[in-house]
Amino acid sequence: MKLPESDGRRRVIIEGIAPQVDSGRFPIKRTIGEMVAVEANCFTDGHDLIDCVVQYRHDGDAEWHEVPMSSSGNDRWCGEFPVTEIGLYLYRIQGWVDRFLSWRHDLRLREEPEDIAVALQMGADRVEHAAGRASGRDAERLHNFVTALRGHGDPVERRLVGLDTELLELMERYADRRLATISERELSVVVEREKARFSAWYEFFPRSCGVDHGKSHGGFRDCEERLAHVASMDFDIIYLPPIHPVGESRRKGPNNSLVAGPEDPGSPWAIGSEAGGHKSLHPELGTLEDFRHFCTVAEELGLEVAIDIAFQCSPDHPYVTEHPEWFLHRPDGSVQYAENPPKKYQDIYPFHFETEEWRSLWEELYSVLTFWVDQGVTIFRVDNPHTKPFAFWEWVIGEVQREHPDILFLSEAFARPNVMYRLAKLGFSQSYTYFTWRNTKWELTRYMQELTRTEVREFFRPNFWPNTPDILPEYLQFGGRPAFSSRLVLAATLAASYGVYGPAFELAESRALRPGSEEYLDSEKYQTRSWDLKRRESLADYMRRVNTIRRDNAALQSNASLEFFTVDNEEIIAYGKTTKDLSNIIVVVVNLDAYHTQSGWVELPMEELEIDPHHPYQMHDLLSGSRFLWHGPRNYVELDPQRSPAHIFRLYRRTRTEHDFEYFF
């Protein structure tokens, strides 16, 4: 006979811990200042009562901190802790049979004086043991309780000593945990800075800035006016497509044509030439000093610069000749270019990650990232990460963030859900999504519920883009300005992070390459473009209002509270976000029909929003400045897409009277 190695006297069972991702294989995600709410099933045999705590610590600390858990019924326990530093936190649950709580519970139920007297003596022993674990004033108070419990007089009256709330607090503080159970696996949460959760991105091509100054190819020094313009719209991240030298061989011409003229700049994603590769700047963009100056000007304007990382090469990239072992070669000895049949990308050579020299390849790509970190870059938008090994991303992101924990990574992977989710689990801070192609109320509602009401919310931070240089969705091609306005509001309020391919979106560019195509006509990927951003029909003012609303309302800076509301019209979608204390309540109503006025009755959950059903409440449309009095749960809305396809309401639960001047109505 062999007894178990573990202590069989540890009787508390801990299971069903949430949140955790893939049984703890990957960390959950939070940003500085957020809370981690933890739940678990905790129970024991028999009738004894138990107590539980969540224990947590930053990976760099040796000492565990803890917060109490409370029972929510049916053996489910809940507790939460704050995360206040960037980096990795560990958390676990500890539970124990609490003999004092069990004793106190039974003491309350005892009726016979003799039984009560015996119980008081037993309780005094437990309190005395706790006094031995305490010190100072607490130890003195516990010894006083021991004396009182062992005193003389009516046991029924002395029972009140055992039920004293101060005694309960002291005994919880010095509980006997010698036989406590600790959850089998330490779980983890990776904490990043706020921009991982809340950000507004604006993409533009620096080389097009020169067109405004009479040049065929712009540089960083030409872009300062553009930076000021973007900052005036209250965006906070500038995203630049690849800024490296562009290959000459097989360079693509306008509209992705196979033949380029001598002045055609080619695609920035065809990286590498005689001027250098991934650690070089395109000569016409300027020098590294010019780039750093560009970043400094952006920072002074409240903007952060994100650059594109595309781990691929043009045929002219120095890697092709210096490291031919990093590429796949065809039977004729030529390097295999990128393909996604029937599409061919003759100007791009992908890396061969199954090469025997994969270690040197990984090390070099890591050095590319750290090179740009050394230049001051703190955000990378990664092109097509789903075409590189998962193991590589887990390693390289981990290594970069180990040395530079404030670095953020955005995954540009329009792939199958499992692939997109795996990349997020591996370390990407944010991810592109299917929002670009979700247009109906049913599609939007179902997709957002998947992102915010399942375990996906613990590791996948969506970044909504209504357009990109590669994608001009059909809805934007034919819906005119109302379509751009409604998609802007949806992207910016459904998700805490969103972005636009800026000038094209701002000017409602809707010309497709051909019918049925999602490619732009005269795409900026293959040529420089002149954008008259001062045109009267520009959406800049509308974009500014939306971004200012996001910045001024904390409810819109997270996805956790998103809830959809019933509307009796399939062309109108309504939803809300709130802060935890309901001090900020935002209700968004959007007309999804870009062509016709739509109306309907919106139903709000009065009790959930703590609205008095017997009194009116104010709805302040932050887009137009208009204010409305709503009554009860159902209220009428009507939206003309030609005027504004959306309301972004801030809900106030009280209205101004002669006795209440909290705010102006």
mmCIF file with all atom_site columns, N, CA and C in Angstrom, residues 439-473:
data_model
loop_
_atom_site.group_PDB
_atom_site.id
_atom_site.type_symbol
_atom_site.label_atom_id
_atom_site.label_alt_id
_atom_site.label_comp_id
_atom_site.label_asym_id
_atom_site.label_entity_id
_atom_site.label_seq_id
_atom_site.pdbx_PDB_ins_code
_atom_site.Cartn_x
_atom_site.Cartn_y
_atom_site.Cartn_z
_atom_site.occupancy
_atom_site.B_iso_or_equiv
_atom_site.pdbx_formal_charge
_atom_site.auth_seq_id
_atom_site.auth_comp_id
_atom_site.auth_asym_id
_atom_site.auth_atom_id
_atom_site.pdbx_PDB_model_num
ATOM 1   N N  . ASN A 1 439 ? -21.824 44.278 -42.295 1.00 0.00 ? 439 ASN A N  1
ATOM 2   C CA . ASN A 1 439 ? -22.625 45.451 -42.623 1.00 0.00 ? 439 ASN A CA 1
ATOM 3   C C  . ASN A 1 439 ? -24.023 45.442 -42.018 1.00 0.00 ? 439 ASN A C  1
ATOM 4   N N  . THR A 1 440 ? -24.662 44.292 -41.932 1.00 0.00 ? 440 THR A N  1
ATOM 5   C CA . THR A 1 440 ? -26.035 44.248 -41.434 1.00 0.00 ? 440 THR A CA 1
ATOM 6   C C  . THR A 1 440 ? -26.053 44.233 -39.912 1.00 0.00 ? 440 THR A C  1
ATOM 7   N N  . LYS A 1 441 ? -27.234 44.531 -39.353 1.00 0.00 ? 441 LYS A N  1
ATOM 8   C CA . LYS A 1 441 ? -27.353 44.514 -37.894 1.00 0.00 ? 441 LYS A CA 1
ATOM 9   C C  . LYS A 1 441 ? -27.057 43.127 -37.341 1.00 0.00 ? 441 LYS A C  1
ATOM 10  N N  . TRP A 1 442 ? -27.550 42.105 -38.001 1.00 0.00 ? 442 TRP A N  1
ATOM 11  C CA . TRP A 1 442 ? -27.322 40.740 -37.530 1.00 0.00 ? 442 TRP A CA 1
ATOM 12  C C  . TRP A 1 442 ? -25.841 40.407 -37.555 1.00 0.00 ? 442 TRP A C  1
ATOM 13  N N  . GLU A 1 443 ? -25.154 40.772 -38.646 1.00 0.00 ? 443 GLU A N  1
ATOM 14  C CA . GLU A 1 443 ? -23.727 40.483 -38.760 1.00 0.00 ? 443 GLU A CA 1
ATOM 15  C C  . GLU A 1 443 ? -22.921 41.218 -37.704 1.00 0.00 ? 443 GLU A C  1
ATOM 16  N N  . LEU A 1 444 ? -23.205 42.490 -37.526 1.00 0.00 ? 444 LEU A N  1
ATOM 17  C CA . LEU A 1 444 ? -22.450 43.286 -36.551 1.00 0.00 ? 444 LEU A CA 1
ATOM 18  C C  . LEU A 1 444 ? -22.700 42.800 -35.130 1.00 0.00 ? 444 LEU A C  1
ATOM 19  N N  . THR A 1 445 ? -23.956 42.517 -34.821 1.00 0.00 ? 445 THR A N  1
ATOM 20  C CA . THR A 1 445 ? -24.298 42.085 -33.458 1.00 0.00 ? 445 THR A CA 1
ATOM 21  C C  . THR A 1 445 ? -23.649 40.747 -33.136 1.00 0.00 ? 445 THR A C  1
ATOM 22  N N  . ARG A 1 446 ? -23.791 39.810 -34.051 1.00 0.00 ? 446 ARG A N  1
ATOM 23  C CA . ARG A 1 446 ? -23.234 38.483 -33.804 1.00 0.00 ? 446 ARG A CA 1
ATOM 24  C C  . ARG A 1 446 ? -21.721 38.543 -33.667 1.00 0.00 ? 446 ARG A C  1
ATOM 25  N N  . TYR A 1 447 ? -21.077 39.325 -34.531 1.00 0.00 ? 447 TYR A N  1
ATOM 26  C CA . TYR A 1 447 ? -19.613 39.395 -34.486 1.00 0.00 ? 447 TYR A CA 1
ATOM 27  C C  . TYR A 1 447 ? -19.129 40.040 -33.192 1.00 0.00 ? 447 TYR A C  1
ATOM 28  N N  . MET A 1 448 ? -19.761 41.131 -32.787 1.00 0.00 ? 448 MET A N  1
ATOM 29  C CA . MET A 1 448 ? -19.329 41.795 -31.562 1.00 0.00 ? 448 MET A CA 1
ATOM 30  C C  . MET A 1 448 ? -19.599 40.943 -30.327 1.00 0.00 ? 448 MET A C  1
ATOM 31  N N  . GLN A 1 449 ? -20.664 40.165 -30.347 1.00 0.00 ? 449 GLN A N  1
ATOM 32  C CA . GLN A 1 449 ? -20.913 39.273 -29.218 1.00 0.00 ? 449 GLN A CA 1
ATOM 33  C C  . GLN A 1 449 ? -19.838 38.192 -29.141 1.00 0.00 ? 449 GLN A C  1
ATOM 34  N N  . GLU A 1 450 ? -19.361 37.740 -30.290 1.00 0.00 ? 450 GLU A N  1
ATOM 35  C CA . GLU A 1 450 ? -18.260 36.778 -30.287 1.00 0.00 ? 450 GLU A CA 1
ATOM 36  C C  . GLU A 1 450 ? -16.999 37.406 -29.691 1.00 0.00 ? 450 GLU A C  1
ATOM 37  N N  . LEU A 1 451 ? -16.736 38.664 -30.022 1.00 0.00 ? 451 LEU A N  1
ATOM 38  C CA . LEU A 1 451 ? -15.510 39.315 -29.567 1.00 0.00 ? 451 LEU A CA 1
ATOM 39  C C  . LEU A 1 451 ? -15.572 39.781 -28.121 1.00 0.00 ? 451 LEU A C  1
ATOM 40  N N  . THR A 1 452 ? -16.775 40.021 -27.597 1.00 0.00 ? 452 THR A N  1
ATOM 41  C CA . THR A 1 452 ? -16.886 40.616 -26.258 1.00 0.00 ? 452 THR A CA 1
ATOM 42  C C  . THR A 1 452 ? -17.613 39.750 -25.237 1.00 0.00 ? 452 THR A C  1
ATOM 43  N N  . ARG A 1 453 ? -18.251 38.660 -25.660 1.00 0.00 ? 453 ARG A N  1
ATOM 44  C CA . ARG A 1 453 ? -19.028 37.853 -24.724 1.00 0.00 ? 453 ARG A CA 1
ATOM 45  C C  . ARG A 1 453 ? -18.570 36.406 -24.656 1.00 0.00 ? 453 ARG A C  1
ATOM 46  N N  . THR A 1 454 ? -17.451 36.102 -25.259 1.00 0.00 ? 454 THR A N  1
ATOM 47  C CA . THR A 1 454 ? -16.867 34.767 -25.162 1.00 0.00 ? 454 THR A CA 1
ATOM 48  C C  . THR A 1 454 ? -15.441 34.910 -24.638 1.00 0.00 ? 454 THR A C  1
ATOM 49  N N  . GLU A 1 455 ? -14.759 33.785 -24.497 1.00 0.00 ? 455 GLU A N  1
ATOM 50  C CA . GLU A 1 455 ? -13.384 33.853 -23.975 1.00 0.00 ? 455 GLU A CA 1
ATOM 51  C C  . GLU A 1 455 ? -12.453 34.623 -24.905 1.00 0.00 ? 455 GLU A C  1
ATOM 52  N N  . VAL A 1 456 ? -12.887 34.877 -26.129 1.00 0.00 ? 456 VAL A N  1
ATOM 53  C CA . VAL A 1 456 ? -12.078 35.655 -27.070 1.00 0.00 ? 456 VAL A CA 1
ATOM 54  C C  . VAL A 1 456 ? -11.704 37.015 -26.485 1.00 0.00 ? 456 VAL A C  1
ATOM 55  N N  . ARG A 1 457 ? -12.605 37.582 -25.682 1.00 0.00 ? 457 ARG A N  1
ATOM 56  C CA . ARG A 1 457 ? -12.351 38.913 -25.121 1.00 0.00 ? 457 ARG A CA 1
ATOM 57  C C  . ARG A 1 457 ? -11.133 38.935 -24.212 1.00 0.00 ? 457 ARG A C  1
ATOM 58  N N  . GLU A 1 458 ? -10.702 37.783 -23.728 1.00 0.00 ? 458 GLU A N  1
ATOM 59  C CA . GLU A 1 458 ? -9.587  37.736 -22.792 1.00 0.00 ? 458 GLU A CA 1
ATOM 60  C C  . GLU A 1 458 ? -8.232  37.863 -23.483 1.00 0.00 ? 458 GLU A C  1
ATOM 61  N N  . PHE A 1 459 ? -8.174  37.645 -24.806 1.00 0.00 ? 459 PHE A N  1
ATOM 62  C CA . PHE A 1 459 ? -6.866  37.674 -25.474 1.00 0.00 ? 459 PHE A CA 1
ATOM 63  C C  . PHE A 1 459 ? -6.873  38.423 -26.797 1.00 0.00 ? 459 PHE A C  1
ATOM 64  N N  . PHE A 1 460 ? -8.033  38.723 -27.365 1.00 0.00 ? 460 PHE A N  1
ATOM 65  C CA . PHE A 1 460 ? -8.114  39.318 -28.696 1.00 0.00 ? 460 PHE A CA 1
ATOM 66  C C  . PHE A 1 460 ? -8.645  40.740 -28.580 1.00 0.00 ? 460 PHE A C  1
ATOM 67  N N  . ARG A 1 461 ? -7.773  41.719 -28.914 1.00 0.00 ? 461 ARG A N  1
ATOM 68  C CA . ARG A 1 461 ? -8.204  43.119 -28.896 1.00 0.00 ? 461 ARG A CA 1
ATOM 69  C C  . ARG A 1 461 ? -8.463  43.567 -30.328 1.00 0.00 ? 461 ARG A C  1
ATOM 70  N N  . PRO A 1 462 ? -9.718  43.762 -30.702 1.00 0.00 ? 462 PRO A N  1
ATOM 71  C CA . PRO A 1 462 ? -10.016 44.113 -32.088 1.00 0.00 ? 462 PRO A CA 1
ATOM 72  C C  . PRO A 1 462 ? -9.664  45.555 -32.414 1.00 0.00 ? 462 PRO A C  1
ATOM 73  N N  . ASN A 1 463 ? -9.188  45.763 -33.622 1.00 0.00 ? 463 ASN A N  1
ATOM 74  C CA . ASN A 1 463 ? -8.948  47.097 -34.158 1.00 0.00 ? 463 ASN A CA 1
ATOM 75  C C  . ASN A 1 463 ? -9.744  47.182 -35.464 1.00 0.00 ? 463 ASN A C  1
ATOM 76  N N  . PHE A 1 464 ? -10.770 48.046 -35.493 1.00 0.00 ? 464 PHE A N  1
ATOM 77  C CA . PHE A 1 464 ? -11.705 48.093 -36.615 1.00 0.00 ? 464 PHE A CA 1
ATOM 78  C C  . PHE A 1 464 ? -11.233 49.089 -37.685 1.00 0.00 ? 464 PHE A C  1
ATOM 79  N N  . TRP A 1 465 ? -11.107 48.600 -38.904 1.00 0.00 ? 465 TRP A N  1
ATOM 80  C CA . TRP A 1 465 ? -10.705 49.429 -40.044 1.00 0.00 ? 465 TRP A CA 1
ATOM 81  C C  . TRP A 1 465 ? -11.809 49.368 -41.104 1.00 0.00 ? 465 TRP A C  1
ATOM 82  N N  . PRO A 1 466 ? -12.477 50.480 -41.399 1.00 0.00 ? 466 PRO A N  1
ATOM 83  C CA . PRO A 1 466 ? -13.481 50.463 -42.464 1.00 0.00 ? 466 PRO A CA 1
ATOM 84  C C  . PRO A 1 466 ? -12.875 50.393 -43.858 1.00 0.00 ? 466 PRO A C  1
ATOM 85  N N  . ASN A 1 467 ? -11.603 50.751 -43.991 1.00 0.00 ? 467 ASN A N  1
ATOM 86  C CA . ASN A 1 467 ? -10.916 50.636 -45.282 1.00 0.00 ? 467 ASN A CA 1
ATOM 87  C C  . ASN A 1 467 ? -9.424  50.473 -45.026 1.00 0.00 ? 467 ASN A C  1
ATOM 88  N N  . THR A 1 468 ? -8.706  49.997 -46.036 1.00 0.00 ? 468 THR A N  1
ATOM 89  C CA . THR A 1 468 ? -7.242  49.942 -46.009 1.00 0.00 ? 468 THR A CA 1
ATOM 90  C C  . THR A 1 468 ? -6.769  50.249 -47.441 1.00 0.00 ? 468 THR A C  1
ATOM 91  N N  . PRO A 1 469 ? -5.472  50.453 -47.667 1.00 0.00 ? 469 PRO A N  1
ATOM 92  C CA . PRO A 1 469 ? -5.018  50.663 -49.050 1.00 0.00 ? 469 PRO A CA 1
ATOM 93  C C  . PRO A 1 469 ? -5.345  49.488 -49.971 1.00 0.00 ? 469 PRO A C  1
ATOM 94  N N  . ASP A 1 470 ? -5.547  48.302 -49.393 1.00 0.00 ? 470 ASP A N  1
ATOM 95  C CA . ASP A 1 470 ? -5.885  47.115 -50.186 1.00 0.00 ? 470 ASP A CA 1
ATOM 96  C C  . ASP A 1 470 ? -7.386  46.914 -50.341 1.00 0.00 ? 470 ASP A C  1
ATOM 97  N N  . ILE A 1 471 ? -8.175  47.533 -49.478 1.00 0.00 ? 471 ILE A N  1
ATOM 98  C CA . ILE A 1 471 ? -9.586  47.163 -49.402 1.00 0.00 ? 471 ILE A CA 1
ATOM 99  C C  . ILE A 1 471 ? -10.480 48.390 -49.444 1.00 0.00 ? 471 ILE A C  1
ATOM 100 N N  . LEU A 1 472 ? -11.254 48.500 -50.495 1.00 0.00 ? 472 LEU A N  1
ATOM 101 C CA . LEU A 1 472 ? -12.331 49.478 -50.616 1.00 0.00 ? 472 LEU A CA 1
ATOM 102 C C  . LEU A 1 472 ? -13.629 48.677 -50.651 1.00 0.00 ? 472 LEU A C  1
ATOM 103 N N  . PRO A 1 473 ? -14.298 48.482 -49.517 1.00 0.00 ? 473 PRO A N  1
ATOM 104 C CA . PRO A 1 473 ? -15.481 47.615 -49.479 1.00 0.00 ? 473 PRO A CA 1
ATOM 105 C C  . PRO A 1 473 ? -16.609 48.145 -50.361 1.00 0.00 ? 473 PRO A C  1
#
